[in-house]
Short mmCIF file of C-alpha atoms in Angstrom, two decimals:
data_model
loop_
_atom_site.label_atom_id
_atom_site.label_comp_id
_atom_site.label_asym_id
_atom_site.label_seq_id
_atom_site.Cartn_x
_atom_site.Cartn_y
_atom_site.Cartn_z
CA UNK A 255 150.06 34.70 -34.13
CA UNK A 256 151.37 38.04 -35.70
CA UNK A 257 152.50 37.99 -39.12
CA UNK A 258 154.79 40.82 -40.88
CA UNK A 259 154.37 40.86 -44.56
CA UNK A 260 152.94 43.19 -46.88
CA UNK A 261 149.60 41.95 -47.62
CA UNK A 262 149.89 41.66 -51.10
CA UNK A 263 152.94 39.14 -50.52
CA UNK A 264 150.67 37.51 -47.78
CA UNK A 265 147.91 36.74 -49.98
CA UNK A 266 149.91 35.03 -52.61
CA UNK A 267 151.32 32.80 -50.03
CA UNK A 268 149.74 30.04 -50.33
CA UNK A 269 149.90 28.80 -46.67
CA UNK A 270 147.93 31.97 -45.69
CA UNK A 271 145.97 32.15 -48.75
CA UNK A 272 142.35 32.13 -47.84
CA UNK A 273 143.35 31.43 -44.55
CA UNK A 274 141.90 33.51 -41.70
CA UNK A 275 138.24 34.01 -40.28
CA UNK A 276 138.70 38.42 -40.37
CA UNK A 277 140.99 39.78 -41.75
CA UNK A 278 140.69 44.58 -41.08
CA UNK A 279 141.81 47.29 -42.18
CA UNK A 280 141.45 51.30 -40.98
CA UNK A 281 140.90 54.00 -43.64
CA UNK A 282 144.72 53.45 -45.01
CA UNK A 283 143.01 53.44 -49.00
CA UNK A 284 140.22 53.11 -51.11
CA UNK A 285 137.59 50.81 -50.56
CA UNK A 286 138.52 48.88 -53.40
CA UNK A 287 142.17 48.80 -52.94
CA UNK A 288 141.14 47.67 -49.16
CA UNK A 289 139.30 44.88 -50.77
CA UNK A 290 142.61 43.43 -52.79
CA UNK A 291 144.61 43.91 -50.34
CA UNK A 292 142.49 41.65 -47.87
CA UNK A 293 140.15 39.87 -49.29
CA UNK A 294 142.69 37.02 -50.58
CA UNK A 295 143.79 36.18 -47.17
CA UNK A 296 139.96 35.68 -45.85
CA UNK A 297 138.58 32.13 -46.10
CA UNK A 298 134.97 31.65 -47.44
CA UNK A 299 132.91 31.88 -44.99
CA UNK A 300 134.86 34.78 -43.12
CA UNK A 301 134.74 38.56 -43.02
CA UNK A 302 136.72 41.68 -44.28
CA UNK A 303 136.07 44.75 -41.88
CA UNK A 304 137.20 48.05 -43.41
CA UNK A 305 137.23 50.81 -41.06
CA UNK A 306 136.22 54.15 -42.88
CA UNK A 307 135.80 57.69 -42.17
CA UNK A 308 132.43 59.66 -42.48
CA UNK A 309 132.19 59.47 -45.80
CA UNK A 310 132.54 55.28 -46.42
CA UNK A 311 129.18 55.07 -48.32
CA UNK A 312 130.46 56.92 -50.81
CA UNK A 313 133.13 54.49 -51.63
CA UNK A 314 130.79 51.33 -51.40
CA UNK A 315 129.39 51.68 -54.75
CA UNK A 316 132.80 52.09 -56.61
CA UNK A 317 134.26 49.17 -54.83
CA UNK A 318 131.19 46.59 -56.08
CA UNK A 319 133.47 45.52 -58.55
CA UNK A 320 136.36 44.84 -57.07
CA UNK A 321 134.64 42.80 -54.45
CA UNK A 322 132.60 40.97 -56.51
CA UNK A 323 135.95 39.73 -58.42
CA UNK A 324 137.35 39.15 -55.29
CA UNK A 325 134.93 37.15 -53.44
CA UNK A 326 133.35 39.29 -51.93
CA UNK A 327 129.57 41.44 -50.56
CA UNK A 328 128.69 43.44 -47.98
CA UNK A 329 126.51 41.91 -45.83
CA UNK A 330 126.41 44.99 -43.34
CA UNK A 331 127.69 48.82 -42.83
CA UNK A 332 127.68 50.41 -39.26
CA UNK A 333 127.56 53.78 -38.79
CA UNK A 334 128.57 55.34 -35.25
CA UNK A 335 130.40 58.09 -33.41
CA UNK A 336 133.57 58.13 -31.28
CA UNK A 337 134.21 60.20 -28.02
CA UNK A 338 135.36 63.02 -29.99
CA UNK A 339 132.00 63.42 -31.97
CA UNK A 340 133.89 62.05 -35.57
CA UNK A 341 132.08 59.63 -36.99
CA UNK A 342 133.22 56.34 -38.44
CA UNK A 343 131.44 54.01 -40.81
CA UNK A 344 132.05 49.81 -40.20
CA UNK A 345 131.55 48.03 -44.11
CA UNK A 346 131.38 44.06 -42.89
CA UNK A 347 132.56 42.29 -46.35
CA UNK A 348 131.86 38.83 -46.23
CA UNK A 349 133.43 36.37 -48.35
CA UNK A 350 131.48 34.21 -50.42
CA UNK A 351 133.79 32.52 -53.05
CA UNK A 352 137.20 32.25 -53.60
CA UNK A 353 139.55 34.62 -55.11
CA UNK A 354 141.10 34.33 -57.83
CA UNK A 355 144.38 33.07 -57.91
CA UNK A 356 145.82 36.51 -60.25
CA UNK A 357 144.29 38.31 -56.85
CA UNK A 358 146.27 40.52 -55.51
CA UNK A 359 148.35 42.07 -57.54
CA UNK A 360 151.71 44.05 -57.55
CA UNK A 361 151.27 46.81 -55.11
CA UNK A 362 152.09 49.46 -57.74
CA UNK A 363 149.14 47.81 -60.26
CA UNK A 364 146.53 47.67 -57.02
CA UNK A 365 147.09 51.28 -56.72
CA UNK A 366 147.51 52.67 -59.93
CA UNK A 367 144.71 50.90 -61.50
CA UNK A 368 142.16 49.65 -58.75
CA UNK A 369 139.76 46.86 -59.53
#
């Protein structure tokens, strides 16, 4: 089933709410944007899996917070090269409690002032 909504309208839905098993993203923003964006739809128990460029690490330790409001911690980050030598990193956010119901905000708040 294919859903078109915004995220942030998805995960104030309540009938998709905390709703899937994965829920991914490529390297569209921030880690911790990422995380508000898609960590409300994931159900406890499931995983976020945020698709970065070389340089992912880097953005792990600025996103603790937000996923640690959210719900969420890494459990594992994959490192690993594509068939034109670029390298990608995989950060595997599971989700481990529920998040709060204020989570996510208005697009324009989620970017101009990230968790």
């Amino acid at each position: 089933t294919l859903i078109h909504l915004r995220a942030e309208q998805a995960g104030a839905d309540a009938s998709l709410r905390e709703h899937f098993d994965y829920a991914s993203a490529r390297a569209v923003a921030s880690l911790d944007v990422l995380c508000e964006y898609a960590l409300p739809l994931v159900r406890i128990g499931g995983r976020f899996l945020a698709l970065k460029g070389p340089h992912g690490e880097s953005e792990i330790e600025k996103a603790h917070n937000a996923m640690q409001l959210l719900g969420g911690k890494i459990s594992e980050t994959l490192s690993y090269r594509l068939p034109d030598d670029s390298e990608r990193r995989l950060i595997c956010i599971d989700k481990v409690a529920p998040t709060p119901k204020k989570y996510p905000r208005q697009r324009v708040r989620i970017v101009d002032n990230p968790l």
